[in-house]
CSV table of C-alpha atoms and ligand atoms in Angstrom, one decimal:
chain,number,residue,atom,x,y,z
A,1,UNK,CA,199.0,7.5,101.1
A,2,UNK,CA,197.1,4.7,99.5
A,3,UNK,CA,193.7,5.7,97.6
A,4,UNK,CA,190.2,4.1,98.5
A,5,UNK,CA,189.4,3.1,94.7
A,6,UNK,CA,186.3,0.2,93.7
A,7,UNK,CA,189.1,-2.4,93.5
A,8,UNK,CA,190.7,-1.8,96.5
A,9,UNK,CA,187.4,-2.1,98.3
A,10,UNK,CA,186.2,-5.2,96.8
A,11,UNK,CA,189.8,-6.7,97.5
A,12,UNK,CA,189.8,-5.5,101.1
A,13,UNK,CA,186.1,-6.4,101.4
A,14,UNK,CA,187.4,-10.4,100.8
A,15,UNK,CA,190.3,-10.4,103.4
A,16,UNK,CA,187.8,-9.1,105.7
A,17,UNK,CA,185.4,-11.5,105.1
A,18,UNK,CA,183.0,-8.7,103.6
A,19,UNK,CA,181.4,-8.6,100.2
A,20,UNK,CA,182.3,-4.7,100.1
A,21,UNK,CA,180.5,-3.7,96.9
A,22,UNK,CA,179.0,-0.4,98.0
A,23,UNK,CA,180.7,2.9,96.8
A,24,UNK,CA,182.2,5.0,99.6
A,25,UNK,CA,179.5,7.5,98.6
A,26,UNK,CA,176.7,5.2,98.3
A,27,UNK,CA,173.5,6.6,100.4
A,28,UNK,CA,171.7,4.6,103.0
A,29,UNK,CA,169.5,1.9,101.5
A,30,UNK,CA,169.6,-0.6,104.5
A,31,UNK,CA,166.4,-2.0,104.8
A,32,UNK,CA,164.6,-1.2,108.4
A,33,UNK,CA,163.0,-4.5,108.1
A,34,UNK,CA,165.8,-6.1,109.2
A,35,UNK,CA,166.0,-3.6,112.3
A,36,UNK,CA,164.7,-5.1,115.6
A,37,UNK,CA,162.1,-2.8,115.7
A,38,UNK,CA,161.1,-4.2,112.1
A,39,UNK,CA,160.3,-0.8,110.5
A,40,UNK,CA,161.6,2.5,110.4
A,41,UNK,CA,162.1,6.6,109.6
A,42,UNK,CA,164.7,6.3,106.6
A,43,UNK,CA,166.4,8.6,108.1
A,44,UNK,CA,170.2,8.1,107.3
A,45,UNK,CA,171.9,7.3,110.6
A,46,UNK,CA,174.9,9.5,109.4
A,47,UNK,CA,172.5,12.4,110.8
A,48,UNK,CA,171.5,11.0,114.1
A,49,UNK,CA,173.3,11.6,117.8
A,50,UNK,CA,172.0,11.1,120.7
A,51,UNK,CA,169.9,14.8,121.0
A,52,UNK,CA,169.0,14.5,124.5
A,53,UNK,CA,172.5,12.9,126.7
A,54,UNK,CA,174.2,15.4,124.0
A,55,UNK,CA,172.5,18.6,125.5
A,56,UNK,CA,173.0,17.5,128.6
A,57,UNK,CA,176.6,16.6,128.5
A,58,UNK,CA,177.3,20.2,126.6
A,59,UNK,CA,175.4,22.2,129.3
A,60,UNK,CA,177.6,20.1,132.3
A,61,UNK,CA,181.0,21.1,130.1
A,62,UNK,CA,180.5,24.4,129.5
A,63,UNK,CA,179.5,24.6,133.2
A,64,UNK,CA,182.6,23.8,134.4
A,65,UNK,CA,181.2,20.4,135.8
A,66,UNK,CA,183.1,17.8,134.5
A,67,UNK,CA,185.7,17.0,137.9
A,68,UNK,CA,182.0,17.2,140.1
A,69,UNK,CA,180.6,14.6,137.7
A,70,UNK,CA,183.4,12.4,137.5
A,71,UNK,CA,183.5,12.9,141.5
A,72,UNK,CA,179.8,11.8,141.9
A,73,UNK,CA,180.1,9.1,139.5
A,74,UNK,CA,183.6,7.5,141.3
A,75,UNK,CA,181.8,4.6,143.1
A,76,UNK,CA,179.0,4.3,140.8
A,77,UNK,CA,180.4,0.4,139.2
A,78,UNK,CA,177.6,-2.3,139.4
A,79,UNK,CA,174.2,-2.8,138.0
A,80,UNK,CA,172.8,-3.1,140.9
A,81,UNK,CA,174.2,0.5,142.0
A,82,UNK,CA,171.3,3.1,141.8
A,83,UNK,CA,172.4,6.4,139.7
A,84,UNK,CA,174.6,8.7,141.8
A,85,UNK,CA,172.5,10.6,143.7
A,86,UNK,CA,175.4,13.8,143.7
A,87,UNK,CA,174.9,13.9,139.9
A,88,UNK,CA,173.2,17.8,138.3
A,89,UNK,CA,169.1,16.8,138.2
A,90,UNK,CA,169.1,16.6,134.4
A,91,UNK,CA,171.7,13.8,134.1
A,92,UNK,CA,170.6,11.8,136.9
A,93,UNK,CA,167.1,11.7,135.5
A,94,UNK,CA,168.6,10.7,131.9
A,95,UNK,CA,170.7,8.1,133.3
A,96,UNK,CA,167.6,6.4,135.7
A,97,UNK,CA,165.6,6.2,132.2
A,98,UNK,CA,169.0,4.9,130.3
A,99,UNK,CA,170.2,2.4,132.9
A,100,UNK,CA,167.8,-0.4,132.2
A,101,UNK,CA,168.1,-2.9,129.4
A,102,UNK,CA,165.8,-2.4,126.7
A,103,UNK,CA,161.9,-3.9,126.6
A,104,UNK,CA,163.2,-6.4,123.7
A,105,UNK,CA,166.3,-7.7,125.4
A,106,UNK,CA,166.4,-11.4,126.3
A,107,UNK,CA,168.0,-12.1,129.6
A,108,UNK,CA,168.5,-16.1,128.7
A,109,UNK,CA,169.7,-15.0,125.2
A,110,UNK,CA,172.3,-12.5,127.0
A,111,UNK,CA,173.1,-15.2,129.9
A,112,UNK,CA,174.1,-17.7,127.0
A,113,UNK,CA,175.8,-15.0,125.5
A,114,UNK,CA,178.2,-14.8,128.5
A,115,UNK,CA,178.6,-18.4,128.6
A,116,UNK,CA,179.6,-18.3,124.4
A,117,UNK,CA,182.0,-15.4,125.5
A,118,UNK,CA,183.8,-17.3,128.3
A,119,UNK,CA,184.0,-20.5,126.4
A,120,UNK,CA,185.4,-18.1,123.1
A,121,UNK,CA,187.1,-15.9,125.0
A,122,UNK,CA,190.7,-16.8,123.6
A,123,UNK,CA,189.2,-16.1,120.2
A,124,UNK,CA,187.6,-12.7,121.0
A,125,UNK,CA,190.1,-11.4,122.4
A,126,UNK,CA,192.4,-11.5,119.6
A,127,UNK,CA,190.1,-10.9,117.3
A,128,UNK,CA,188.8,-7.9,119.3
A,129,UNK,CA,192.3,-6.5,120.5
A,130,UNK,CA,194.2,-6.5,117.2
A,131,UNK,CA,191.9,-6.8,114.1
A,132,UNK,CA,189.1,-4.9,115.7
A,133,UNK,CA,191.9,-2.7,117.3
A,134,UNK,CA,193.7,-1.9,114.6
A,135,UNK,CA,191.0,-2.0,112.0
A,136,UNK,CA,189.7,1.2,113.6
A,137,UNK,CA,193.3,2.9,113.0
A,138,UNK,CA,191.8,2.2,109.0
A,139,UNK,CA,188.2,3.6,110.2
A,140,UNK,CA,189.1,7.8,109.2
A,141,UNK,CA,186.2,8.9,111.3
A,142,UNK,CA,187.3,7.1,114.5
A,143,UNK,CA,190.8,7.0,113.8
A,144,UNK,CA,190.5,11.4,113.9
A,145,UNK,CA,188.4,11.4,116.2
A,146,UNK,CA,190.2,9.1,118.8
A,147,UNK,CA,193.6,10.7,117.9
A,148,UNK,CA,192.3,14.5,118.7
A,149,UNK,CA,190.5,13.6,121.7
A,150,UNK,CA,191.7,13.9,125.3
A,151,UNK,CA,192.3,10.3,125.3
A,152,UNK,CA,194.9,10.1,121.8
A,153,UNK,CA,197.8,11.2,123.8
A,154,UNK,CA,197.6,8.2,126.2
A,155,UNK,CA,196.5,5.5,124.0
A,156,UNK,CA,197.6,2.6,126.6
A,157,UNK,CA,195.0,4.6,129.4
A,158,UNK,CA,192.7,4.6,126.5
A,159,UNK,CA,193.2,1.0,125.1
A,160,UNK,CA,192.4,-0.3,128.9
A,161,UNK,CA,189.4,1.8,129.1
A,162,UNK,CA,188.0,0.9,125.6
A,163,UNK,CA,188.9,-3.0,126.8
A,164,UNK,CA,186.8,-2.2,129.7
A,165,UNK,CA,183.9,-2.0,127.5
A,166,UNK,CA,184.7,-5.6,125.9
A,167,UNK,CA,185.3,-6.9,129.1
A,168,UNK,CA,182.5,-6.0,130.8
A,169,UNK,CA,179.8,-6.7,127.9
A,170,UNK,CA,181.6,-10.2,127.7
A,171,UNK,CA,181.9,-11.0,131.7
A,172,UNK,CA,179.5,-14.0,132.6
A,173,UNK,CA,177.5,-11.6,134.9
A,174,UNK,CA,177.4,-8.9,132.0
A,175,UNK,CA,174.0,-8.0,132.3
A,176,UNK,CA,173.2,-9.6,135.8
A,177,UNK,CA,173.2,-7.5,139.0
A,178,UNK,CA,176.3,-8.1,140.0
A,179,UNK,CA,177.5,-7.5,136.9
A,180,UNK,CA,178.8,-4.0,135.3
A,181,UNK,CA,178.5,-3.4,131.8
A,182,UNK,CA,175.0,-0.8,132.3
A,183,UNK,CA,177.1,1.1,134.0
A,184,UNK,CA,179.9,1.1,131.4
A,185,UNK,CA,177.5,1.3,128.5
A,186,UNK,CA,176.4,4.5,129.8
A,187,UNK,CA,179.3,5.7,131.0
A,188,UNK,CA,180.7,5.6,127.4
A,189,UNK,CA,177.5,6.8,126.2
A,190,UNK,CA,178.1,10.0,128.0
A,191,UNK,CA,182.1,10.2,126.8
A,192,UNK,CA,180.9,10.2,123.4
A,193,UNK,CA,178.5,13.2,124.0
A,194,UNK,CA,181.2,14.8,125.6
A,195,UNK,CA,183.4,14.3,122.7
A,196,UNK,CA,180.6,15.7,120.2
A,197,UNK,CA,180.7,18.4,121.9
A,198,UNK,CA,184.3,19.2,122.7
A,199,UNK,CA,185.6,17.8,119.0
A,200,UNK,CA,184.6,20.5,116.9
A,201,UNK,CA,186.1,22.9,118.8
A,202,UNK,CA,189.5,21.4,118.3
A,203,UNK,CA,191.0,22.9,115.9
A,204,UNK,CA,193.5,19.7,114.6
A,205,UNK,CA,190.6,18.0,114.2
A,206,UNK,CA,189.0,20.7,111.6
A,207,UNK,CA,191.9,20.8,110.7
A,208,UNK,CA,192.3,17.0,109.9
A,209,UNK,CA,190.3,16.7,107.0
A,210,UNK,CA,187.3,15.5,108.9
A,211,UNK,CA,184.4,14.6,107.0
A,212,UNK,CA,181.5,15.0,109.4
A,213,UNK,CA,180.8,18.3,111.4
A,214,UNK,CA,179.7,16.3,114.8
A,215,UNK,CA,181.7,12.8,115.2
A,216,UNK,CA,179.7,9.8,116.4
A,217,UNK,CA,176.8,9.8,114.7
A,218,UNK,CA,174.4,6.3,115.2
A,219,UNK,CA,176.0,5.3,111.7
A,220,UNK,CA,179.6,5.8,113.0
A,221,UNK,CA,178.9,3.4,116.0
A,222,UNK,CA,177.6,0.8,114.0
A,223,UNK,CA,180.6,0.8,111.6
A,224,UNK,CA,182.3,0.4,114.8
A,225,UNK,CA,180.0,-2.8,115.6
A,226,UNK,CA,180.7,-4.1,112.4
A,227,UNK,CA,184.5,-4.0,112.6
A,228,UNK,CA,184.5,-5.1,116.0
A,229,UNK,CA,181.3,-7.9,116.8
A,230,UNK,CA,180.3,-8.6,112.8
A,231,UNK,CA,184.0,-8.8,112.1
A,232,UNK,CA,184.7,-11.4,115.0
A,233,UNK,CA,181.6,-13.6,113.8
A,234,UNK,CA,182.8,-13.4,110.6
A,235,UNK,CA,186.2,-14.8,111.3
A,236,UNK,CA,185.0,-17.5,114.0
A,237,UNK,CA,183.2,-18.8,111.1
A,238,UNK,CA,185.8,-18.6,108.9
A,239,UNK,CA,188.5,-20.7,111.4
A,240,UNK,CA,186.3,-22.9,111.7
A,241,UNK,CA,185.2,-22.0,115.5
A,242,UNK,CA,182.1,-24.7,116.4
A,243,UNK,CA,179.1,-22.6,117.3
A,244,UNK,CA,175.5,-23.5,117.6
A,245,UNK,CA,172.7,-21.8,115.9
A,246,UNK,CA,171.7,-20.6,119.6
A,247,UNK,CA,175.0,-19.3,120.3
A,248,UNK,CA,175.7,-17.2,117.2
A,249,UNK,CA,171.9,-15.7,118.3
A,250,UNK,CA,173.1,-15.1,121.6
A,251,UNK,CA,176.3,-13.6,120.6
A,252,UNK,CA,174.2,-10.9,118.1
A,253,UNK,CA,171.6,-10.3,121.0
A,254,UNK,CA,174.2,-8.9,123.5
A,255,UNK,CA,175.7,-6.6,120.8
A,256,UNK,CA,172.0,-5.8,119.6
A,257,UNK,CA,171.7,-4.5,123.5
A,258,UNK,CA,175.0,-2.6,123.8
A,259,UNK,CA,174.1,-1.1,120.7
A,260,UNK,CA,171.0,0.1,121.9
A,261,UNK,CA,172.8,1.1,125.7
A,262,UNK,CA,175.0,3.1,123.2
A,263,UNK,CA,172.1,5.6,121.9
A,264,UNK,CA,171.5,3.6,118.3
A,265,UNK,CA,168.0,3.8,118.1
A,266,UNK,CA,166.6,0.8,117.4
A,267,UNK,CA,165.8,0.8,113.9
A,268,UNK,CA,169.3,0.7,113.0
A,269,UNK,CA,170.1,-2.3,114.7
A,270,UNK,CA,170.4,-5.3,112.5
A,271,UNK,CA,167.8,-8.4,113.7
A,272,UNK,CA,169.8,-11.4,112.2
A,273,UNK,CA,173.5,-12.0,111.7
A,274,UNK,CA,172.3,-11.8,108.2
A,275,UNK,CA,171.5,-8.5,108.1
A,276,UNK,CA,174.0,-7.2,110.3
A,277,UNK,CA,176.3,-8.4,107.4
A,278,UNK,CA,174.2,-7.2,104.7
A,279,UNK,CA,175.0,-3.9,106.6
A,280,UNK,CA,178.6,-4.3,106.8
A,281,UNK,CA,178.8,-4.9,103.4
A,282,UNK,CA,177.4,-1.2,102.8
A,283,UNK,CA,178.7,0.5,105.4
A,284,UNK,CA,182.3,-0.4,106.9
A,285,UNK,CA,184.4,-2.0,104.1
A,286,UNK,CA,184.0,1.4,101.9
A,287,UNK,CA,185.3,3.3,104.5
A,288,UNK,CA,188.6,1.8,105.6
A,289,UNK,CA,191.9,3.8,104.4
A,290,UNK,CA,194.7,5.3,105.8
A,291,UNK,CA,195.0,8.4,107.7
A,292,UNK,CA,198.0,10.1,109.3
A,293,UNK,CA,196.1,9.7,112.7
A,294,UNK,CA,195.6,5.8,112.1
A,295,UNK,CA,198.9,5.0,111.1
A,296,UNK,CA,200.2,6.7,114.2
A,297,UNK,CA,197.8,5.5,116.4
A,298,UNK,CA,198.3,1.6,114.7
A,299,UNK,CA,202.4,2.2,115.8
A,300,UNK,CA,201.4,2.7,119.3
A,301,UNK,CA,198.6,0.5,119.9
A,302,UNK,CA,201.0,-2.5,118.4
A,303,UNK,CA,204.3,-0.9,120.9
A,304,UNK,CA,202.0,-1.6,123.4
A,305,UNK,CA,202.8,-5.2,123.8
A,306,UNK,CA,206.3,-4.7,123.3
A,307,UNK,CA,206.4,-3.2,127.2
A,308,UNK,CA,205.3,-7.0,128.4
A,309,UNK,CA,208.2,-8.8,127.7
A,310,UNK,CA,206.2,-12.7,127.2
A,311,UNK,CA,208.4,-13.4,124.0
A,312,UNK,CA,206.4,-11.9,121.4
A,313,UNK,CA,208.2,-10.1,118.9
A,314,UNK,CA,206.8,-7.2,117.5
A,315,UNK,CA,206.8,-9.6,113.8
A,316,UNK,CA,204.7,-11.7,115.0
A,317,UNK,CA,202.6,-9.3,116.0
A,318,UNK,CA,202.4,-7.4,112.3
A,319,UNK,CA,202.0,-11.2,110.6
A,320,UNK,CA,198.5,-11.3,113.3
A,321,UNK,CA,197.5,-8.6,112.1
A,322,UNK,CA,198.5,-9.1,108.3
A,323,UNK,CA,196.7,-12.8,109.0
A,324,UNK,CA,193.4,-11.5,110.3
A,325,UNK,CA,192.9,-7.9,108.1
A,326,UNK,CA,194.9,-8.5,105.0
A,327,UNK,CA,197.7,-7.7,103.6
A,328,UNK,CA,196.2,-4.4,102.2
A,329,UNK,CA,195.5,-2.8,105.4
A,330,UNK,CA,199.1,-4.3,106.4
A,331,UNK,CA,200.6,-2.3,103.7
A,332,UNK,CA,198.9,0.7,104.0
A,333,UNK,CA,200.5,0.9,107.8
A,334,UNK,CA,203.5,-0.4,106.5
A,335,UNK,CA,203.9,-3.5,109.1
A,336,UNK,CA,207.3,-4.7,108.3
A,337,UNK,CA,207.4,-8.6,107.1
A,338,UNK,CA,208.0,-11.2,109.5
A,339,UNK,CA,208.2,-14.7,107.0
A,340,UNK,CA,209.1,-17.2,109.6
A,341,UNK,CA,206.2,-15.7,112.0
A,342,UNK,CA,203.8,-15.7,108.4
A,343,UNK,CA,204.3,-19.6,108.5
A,344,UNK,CA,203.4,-19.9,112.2
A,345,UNK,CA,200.4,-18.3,112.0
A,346,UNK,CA,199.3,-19.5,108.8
A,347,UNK,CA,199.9,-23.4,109.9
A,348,UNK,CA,199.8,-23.1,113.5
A,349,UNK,CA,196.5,-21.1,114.1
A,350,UNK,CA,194.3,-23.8,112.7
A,351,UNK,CA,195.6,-26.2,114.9
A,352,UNK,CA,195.8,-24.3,117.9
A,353,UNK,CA,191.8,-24.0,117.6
A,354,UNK,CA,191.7,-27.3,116.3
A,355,UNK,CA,193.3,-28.5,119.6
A,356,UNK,CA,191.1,-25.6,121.7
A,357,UNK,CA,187.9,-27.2,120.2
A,358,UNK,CA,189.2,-31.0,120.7
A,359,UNK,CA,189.2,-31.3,116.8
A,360,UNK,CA,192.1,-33.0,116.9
A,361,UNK,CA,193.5,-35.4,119.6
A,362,UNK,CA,197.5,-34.1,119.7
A,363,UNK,CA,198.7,-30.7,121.0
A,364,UNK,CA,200.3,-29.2,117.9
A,365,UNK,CA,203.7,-27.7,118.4
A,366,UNK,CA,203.3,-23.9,119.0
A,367,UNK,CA,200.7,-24.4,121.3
A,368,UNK,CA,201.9,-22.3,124.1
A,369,UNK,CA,203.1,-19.6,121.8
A,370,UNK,CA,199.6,-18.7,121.3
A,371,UNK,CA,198.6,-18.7,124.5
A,372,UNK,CA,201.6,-16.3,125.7
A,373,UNK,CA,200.3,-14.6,123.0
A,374,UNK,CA,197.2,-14.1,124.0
A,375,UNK,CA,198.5,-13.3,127.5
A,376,UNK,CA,200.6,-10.7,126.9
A,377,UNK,CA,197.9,-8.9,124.5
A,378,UNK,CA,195.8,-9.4,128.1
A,379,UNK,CA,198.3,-8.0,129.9
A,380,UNK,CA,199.4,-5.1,127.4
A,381,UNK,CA,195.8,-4.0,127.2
A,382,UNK,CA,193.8,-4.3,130.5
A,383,UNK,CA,196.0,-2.3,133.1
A,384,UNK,CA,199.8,-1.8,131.9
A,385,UNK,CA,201.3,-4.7,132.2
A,386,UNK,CA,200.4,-4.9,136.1
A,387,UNK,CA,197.2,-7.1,136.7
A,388,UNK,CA,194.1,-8.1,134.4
A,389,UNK,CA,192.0,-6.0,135.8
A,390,UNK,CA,190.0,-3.1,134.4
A,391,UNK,CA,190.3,0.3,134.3
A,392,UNK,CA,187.3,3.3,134.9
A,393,UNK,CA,186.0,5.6,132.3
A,394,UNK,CA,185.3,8.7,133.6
A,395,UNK,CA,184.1,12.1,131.5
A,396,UNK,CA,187.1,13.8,129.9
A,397,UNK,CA,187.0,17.3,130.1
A,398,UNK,CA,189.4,18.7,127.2
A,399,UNK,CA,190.2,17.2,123.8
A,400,UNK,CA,193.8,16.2,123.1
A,401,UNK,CA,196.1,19.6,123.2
A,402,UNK,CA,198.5,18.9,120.6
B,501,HEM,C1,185.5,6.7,124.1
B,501,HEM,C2,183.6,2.3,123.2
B,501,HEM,C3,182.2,3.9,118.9
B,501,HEM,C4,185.2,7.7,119.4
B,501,HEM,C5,185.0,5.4,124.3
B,501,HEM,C6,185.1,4.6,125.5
B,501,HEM,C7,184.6,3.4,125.2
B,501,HEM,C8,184.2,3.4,123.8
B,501,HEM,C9,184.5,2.2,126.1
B,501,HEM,C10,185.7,5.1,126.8
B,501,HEM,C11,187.1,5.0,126.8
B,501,HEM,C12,187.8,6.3,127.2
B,501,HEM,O1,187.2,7.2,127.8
B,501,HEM,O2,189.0,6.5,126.8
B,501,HEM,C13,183.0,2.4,121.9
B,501,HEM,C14,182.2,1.4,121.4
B,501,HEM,C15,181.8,1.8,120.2
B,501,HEM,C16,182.3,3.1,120.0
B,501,HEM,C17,181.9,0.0,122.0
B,501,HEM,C18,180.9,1.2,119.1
B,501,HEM,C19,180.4,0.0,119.1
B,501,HEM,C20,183.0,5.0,118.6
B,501,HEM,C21,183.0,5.7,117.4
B,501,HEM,C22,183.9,6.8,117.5
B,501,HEM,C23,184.3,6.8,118.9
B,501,HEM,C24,182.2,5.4,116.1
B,501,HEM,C25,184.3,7.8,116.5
B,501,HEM,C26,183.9,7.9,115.3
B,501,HEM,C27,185.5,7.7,120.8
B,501,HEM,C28,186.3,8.8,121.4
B,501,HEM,C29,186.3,8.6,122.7
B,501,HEM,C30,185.6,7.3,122.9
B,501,HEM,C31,186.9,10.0,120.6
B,501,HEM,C32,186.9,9.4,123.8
B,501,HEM,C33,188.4,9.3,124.0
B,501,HEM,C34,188.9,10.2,125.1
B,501,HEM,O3,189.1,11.3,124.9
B,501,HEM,O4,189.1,9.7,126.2
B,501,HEM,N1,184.4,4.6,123.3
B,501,HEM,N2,183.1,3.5,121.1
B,501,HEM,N3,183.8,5.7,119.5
B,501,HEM,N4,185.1,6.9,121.7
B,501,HEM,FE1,184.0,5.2,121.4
């Protein structure tokens, strides 16, 4: 099992693209000021939930109302869509004060933010599906949590569902009436109460070395952020991705929203790309290592693929991975070496975005390999293989038996 030591973090925070300097014990010292509500409590987010979807969502699970919720909730898809009206009274009333974007949010900011995620969507998606994906196999607290919850014994059910969430935050009518991510924000919002609650009384998970005695706290989502919409800013910059000043903004606005649509309160939320960095610096680099329940999650997230037979080898899979998280976190889930796929990538990336971006005036050779690539990563994670659409997420109502 490798050990999380100072070096190993400042060597993990450069293939990641983060400075990584802060100790793995380090207390919070991110500056509110860079929160877009521009001040703040203190308070550490590592001791904040969600208090008032939390109670809720216990009293409907210990009631014995999780199918009658799910039930209610089964048409419930658009923004436009009022709250169910079949929901218990205290839920429905949380959800009509949660479903509405927040006073700050920017609808032209969020509308050229769906416009930045079609036009990148090629991008994303990779950098979403297999370094966010499997960077969160290295994240302990989600990689635990995930494995012991109802959802870790079907991981392809719960890769589609989690894709649901990237799908709809990045859809061009995210945010619009017709589009659906509200509803998918708070959807999730109520699985993770639902998995506070349910979590602690599993007892692999206390027995899994767990660090934390409720999971998903407001500083576990935003390490989540961090590997999954910092992270992909990070590495657009890095290849070389052209993006405007305007569009980077509008990127960070609709994550600032789904972070807020998630329960972070708002002084957590970082303002500028900046600071969002300046926060992943303290907060997501020092946690990454291996777990038992990563590595085995990491083996089936990447098998996944392997069912949609589009010509990508499970090599070139690892040598994605290797090329966008290091070969550090490659080791540590022991991805076996692929040297011929290594030189593909390395070279052929470049000018595949190159080519994308109209850098360059000549298709480079493995063009289409990419984009089978990226189609069978589509296909592998959206609905099994069958058709690119998405799939519910409904309240689960048990945590993961064995
Ligand atoms: C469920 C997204 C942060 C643990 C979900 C679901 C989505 C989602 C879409 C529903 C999928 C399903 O029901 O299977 C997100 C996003 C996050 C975030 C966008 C932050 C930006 C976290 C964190 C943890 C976590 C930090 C743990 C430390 C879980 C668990 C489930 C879940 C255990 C339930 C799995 C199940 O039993 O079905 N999340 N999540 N999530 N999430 Fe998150």
């Amino acid at each position: 099992m490798p050990d999380i030591t100072r070096r190993t973090v400042l060597t993990l925070g450069a293939a990641l693209g983060f400075a990584g300097v802060a100790s793995p014990t380090a207390a919070w010292s991110w500056p509110s000021t860079g929160s877009v509500l521009g001040s703040g409590s203190g308070t550490d987010p590592q001791w904040v939930w969600d208090d008032d979807i939390d109670r809720i969502m216990a009293d409907i699970i210990d009631g014995g109302q999780v199918p009658a919720v799910n039930h209610a909730m089964r048409n419930w898809v658009y923004n436009s869509q009022s709250v169910p009206s079949g929901l218990p009274s205290e839920l429905r009333t949380f959800l009509q004060g949660a479903n509405r974007l927040p006073s700050w949010a920017d609808i032209w900011k969020l509308r050229r933010a769906a416009d930045f995620n079609r036009r990148k969507d090629t991008y994303l998606f990779l950098i979403y599906g297999i370094g966010g994906g499997i960077m969160s196999t290295v994240i302990p607290r989600e990689a635990r949590s995930v494995y012991w919850s109802k959802g870790g014994a079907d991981m392809q059910d719960r890769a589609a569902k989690t894709f649901s969430f990237g799908y709809d935050l990045s859809d061009i009518d995210a945010f619009e009436w017709t589009g659906e991510f509200l509803v998918t924000s708070n959807r999730t919002r109520m699985v993770h109460a639902a998995v506070r609650h349910m979590l602690p009384q599993s007892p692999h998970w206390q027995a899994s070395g767990h660090d934390e005695q409720i999971p998903i706290s407001n500083h576990d989502i935003l390490v989540t952020f961090h590997s999954t919409g910092t992270f992909a800013h990070k590495k657009l910059k890095e290849w070389g991705v052209p993006m405007s000043n305007a569009d980077q903004d509008a990127f960070l606005h609709s994550w600032q929203v789904a972070l807020h649509m998630l329960g972070v309160r708002d002084e957590y939320i970082p303002a500028t790309w900046a600071d969002a960095h300046a926060q992943a610096d303290q907060i997501l680099t020092p946690k990454l290592a291996w777990t038992p329940e990563g590595q085995e999650l990491a083996e089936v997230l990447l098998g996944l693929t392997a069912q949609v037979d589009l010509g990508v080898t499970r090599g070139f899979l690892n040598e994605f991975v290797r090329y966008q998280l290091g070969d550090e976190v490659g080791d540590w889930l022991g991805l076996e070496r692929d040297p011929a796929s290594e030189v593909i990538i390395r070279e052929g990336w470049p000018l595949y975005i190159a080519f994308r971006e109209s850098l360059i005036p000549i298709m480079p050779a493995n063009f289409y390999l990419f984009d089978q690539f990226v189609r069978a990563l589509a296909m592998a994670f959206l609905n099994k293989g069958t058709s690119p659409t998405t799939t519910m997420i409904t309240i689960p109502d048990m945590n993961r038996p064995t």
